[in-house]
């Protein structure tokens, strides 16, 4: 029986393309003081096509932490500190309008009514993650929100998930991680959890299927998947 559901944030709770394409272009242009040529160079360094607002498959903007992104950008902004650029980026990211992958409040409320424990495991920093969840009115739905700056490492390592399990006493065999990227599912596998992929991020079904118990169009299909898991358990009993 699944008793705990952990969600990635970007690409899972929120549609990645709809949310971050415009934000990335605005951030890079602001960082380049409006110089399109300079912004395009910075965009290339993080795997982003500024003109088409398209992310490369291996873009650090997809699965990297703020620190990872800043390491790629720093050579293009001499005189700026890594800490200062991380702070600047987090402030801008916190105000980015989020496009929900599915109506979140009824979905998460329904999962809570089932008695499930919920959490967010994200490679984003915790402060912007909390800002996004509060803006959507769903921060209260989660027992813990663990970012890459909380001291437990980052996905694909399992430390963040293991920290949530330790905080709540949840059993990994009764926990599912829902994510849009291979690193979400790799972290869950390393932690001994069930794994569900969703297609609202940048990864394809082909990329997710070998790592996942199931691949769903988006998180709105999760309750039906949980029902099927419960039916299968009852049939086996």
C-alpha positions in Angstrom: 0.0 0.0 0.0 1.3 3.5 -0.9 1.2 5.7 2.1 3.6 8.5 1.0 3.8 10.4 -2.2 6.8 12.6 -3.0 6.8 15.1 -5.9 9.4 16.8 -7.9 8.5 20.4 -8.5 9.5 21.8 -11.9 8.1 19.6 -14.7 5.9 17.6 -12.3 3.7 19.9 -10.1 4.3 22.7 -12.7 4.6 22.3 -16.4 8.3 22.9 -17.3 8.1 24.5 -20.8 5.1 26.7 -20.0 6.8 28.0 -16.8 10.5 28.3 -17.5 11.1 29.1 -21.1 10.0 32.7 -20.8 11.6 33.1 -17.4 15.0 31.8 -18.6 15.0 34.3 -21.5 14.1 37.2 -19.3 16.7 36.3 -16.7 19.5 35.9 -19.2 18.7 39.2 -20.9 18.5 41.0 -17.6 21.9 39.4 -16.6 23.3 40.5 -19.9 22.0 44.1 -19.4 19.9 43.7 -22.5 22.8 42.7 -24.8 21.2 39.9 -26.9 24.6 38.6 -28.1 25.9 38.3 -24.6 22.6 36.7 -23.4 22.8 34.2 -26.2 26.3 33.2 -25.2 25.2 32.7 -21.6 22.1 30.8 -22.8 24.4 28.4 -24.8 26.5 27.8 -21.7 23.4 26.5 -19.8 21.9 24.6 -22.8 19.2 27.0 -23.7 18.3 28.4 -27.2 17.5 32.1 -26.5 15.8 32.8 -29.8 13.5 29.7 -29.8 13.2 29.6 -26.0 14.1 25.9 -26.2 16.0 23.8 -23.7 18.6 21.3 -24.8 18.0 17.8 -23.6 21.0 18.0 -21.2 20.5 21.6 -20.1 21.6 22.3 -16.6 18.5 24.5 -16.3 16.4 21.3 -16.3 17.8 19.3 -13.5 20.7 21.3 -12.1 20.7 23.2 -8.8 21.1 27.0 -8.6 24.8 26.4 -7.8 25.2 24.2 -10.9 23.6 26.9 -13.1 25.7 29.7 -11.7 28.9 27.8 -12.2 28.2 27.8 -16.0 27.2 31.5 -16.0 30.0 33.0 -13.9 32.6 33.1 -16.6 30.3 35.4 -18.6 29.8 37.9 -15.7 33.2 38.9 -14.3 33.2 40.6 -11.0 30.1 38.9 -9.8 30.3 36.4 -6.9 28.8 32.9 -7.1 26.8 33.6 -3.9 25.5 36.9 -5.2 24.4 35.4 -8.5 22.7 32.5 -6.8 20.8 35.0 -4.6 19.9 37.1 -7.6 18.7 34.1 -9.6 16.6 32.7 -6.6 14.9 36.1 -6.1 13.9 36.2 -9.8 12.9 32.6 -9.9 10.7 33.0 -6.8 8.5 35.5 -8.7 8.2 33.4 -11.9 4.6 32.7 -12.7 4.0 29.0 -12.4 1.8 27.0 -14.7 0.2 24.1 -12.8 0.6 20.7 -14.6 -3.0 20.0 -13.3 -5.2 21.8 -10.9 -3.1 21.3 -7.8 -5.4 22.1 -4.8 -8.1 19.6 -5.6 -5.6 16.9 -6.6 -3.4 17.3 -3.5 -6.4 17.8 -1.2 -7.8 14.5 -2.5 -4.6 12.7 -1.8 -4.5 14.1 1.7 -8.1 12.9 2.2 -6.8 9.4 1.4 -4.6 9.7 4.4 -1.4 10.1 2.4 1.7 11.9 3.5 3.0 14.3 0.8 6.3 15.9 0.2 8.3 17.9 -2.4 11.8 16.9 -3.3 13.4 19.4 -5.6 16.8 20.4 -7.0 15.6 24.0 -6.8 16.5 26.0 -3.7 13.9 25.8 -0.9 13.0 29.5 -0.8 11.8 29.8 -4.4 10.1 26.4 -4.1 8.1 27.5 -1.2 7.2 30.8 -2.9 5.9 28.8 -5.9 3.8 26.5 -3.7 2.4 29.4 -1.7 1.5 31.2 -4.8 -0.5 28.2 -5.9 -2.1 27.9 -2.5 -0.8 24.4 -1.8 2.2 24.8 0.5 0.1 23.6 3.4 -0.5 20.3 1.7 3.0 19.1 2.2 4.6 17.6 5.3 8.1 18.7 4.2 9.6 20.6 1.2 13.3 19.7 0.7 15.5 21.7 -1.7 19.0 21.2 -2.9 20.2 23.7 -0.3 18.8 21.9 2.7 22.0 19.9 3.4 20.9 16.5 2.0 22.6 16.6 -1.4 20.7 16.7 -4.7 19.1 14.2 -7.1 20.0 11.7 -8.5 21.6 11.0 -5.1 18.9 9.7 -2.7 19.8 11.9 0.3 16.8 14.2 0.0 14.4 11.4 -0.2 16.1 9.5 2.7 15.9 12.7 4.8 12.2 12.9 4.2 11.7 9.2 5.1 13.7 9.7 8.3 11.8 12.9 9.3 8.4 11.2 8.9 9.2 7.5 9.6 7.8 6.6 6.2 8.7 3.2 4.7 10.4 3.4 1.3 8.4 0.3 0.2 5.2 2.3 0.8 6.5 5.5 -0.8 6.3 6.6 -4.4 8.4 9.4 -6.0 6.7 11.2 -8.9 9.0 13.1 -11.3 9.5 14.2 -14.8 13.2 13.5 -15.2 15.5 10.5 -15.0 17.3 11.9 -12.0 14.1 11.9 -10.0 13.5 8.3 -10.7 17.2 7.3 -10.1 17.1 9.0 -6.7 13.9 7.1 -5.8 15.3 3.8 -6.9 18.4 4.3 -4.8 16.2 5.1 -1.8 14.2 1.9 -2.4 10.9 3.7 -3.4 8.4 3.2 -6.1 8.7 5.4 -9.1 6.2 7.2 -11.4 7.3 9.3 -14.4 5.2 12.2 -15.8 5.5 13.8 -19.3 5.1 17.5 -18.3 8.8 18.0 -18.2 11.5 17.7 -20.9 12.1 13.9 -20.8 10.3 11.5 -23.2 8.5 8.3 -22.3 11.4 6.4 -23.9 13.8 8.0 -21.3 11.5 7.5 -18.3 10.0 4.1 -18.9 13.1 2.0 -18.1 13.3 3.7 -14.7 9.6 3.9 -13.7 6.9 1.6 -12.5 4.6 3.7 -14.7 4.7 6.7 -17.0 1.6 9.0 -16.8 0.7 12.0 -19.0 0.6 14.2 -15.9 -0.1 14.1 -12.2 -3.9 14.2 -12.7 -3.6 10.5 -13.6 -2.0 9.7 -10.2 -5.1 8.9 -8.2 -6.2 6.2 -10.8 -2.7 4.7 -10.7 -2.9 4.5 -6.9 -6.3 2.8 -7.2 -4.8 0.3 -9.6 -2.0 -0.4 -7.2 -4.4 -0.9 -4.3 -6.6 -3.3 -6.5 -3.5 -5.3 -7.4 -2.5 -5.6 -3.8 -6.0 -6.8 -2.8 -6.1 -9.3 -5.7 -2.7 -10.7 -4.6 -4.0 -11.0 -1.0 
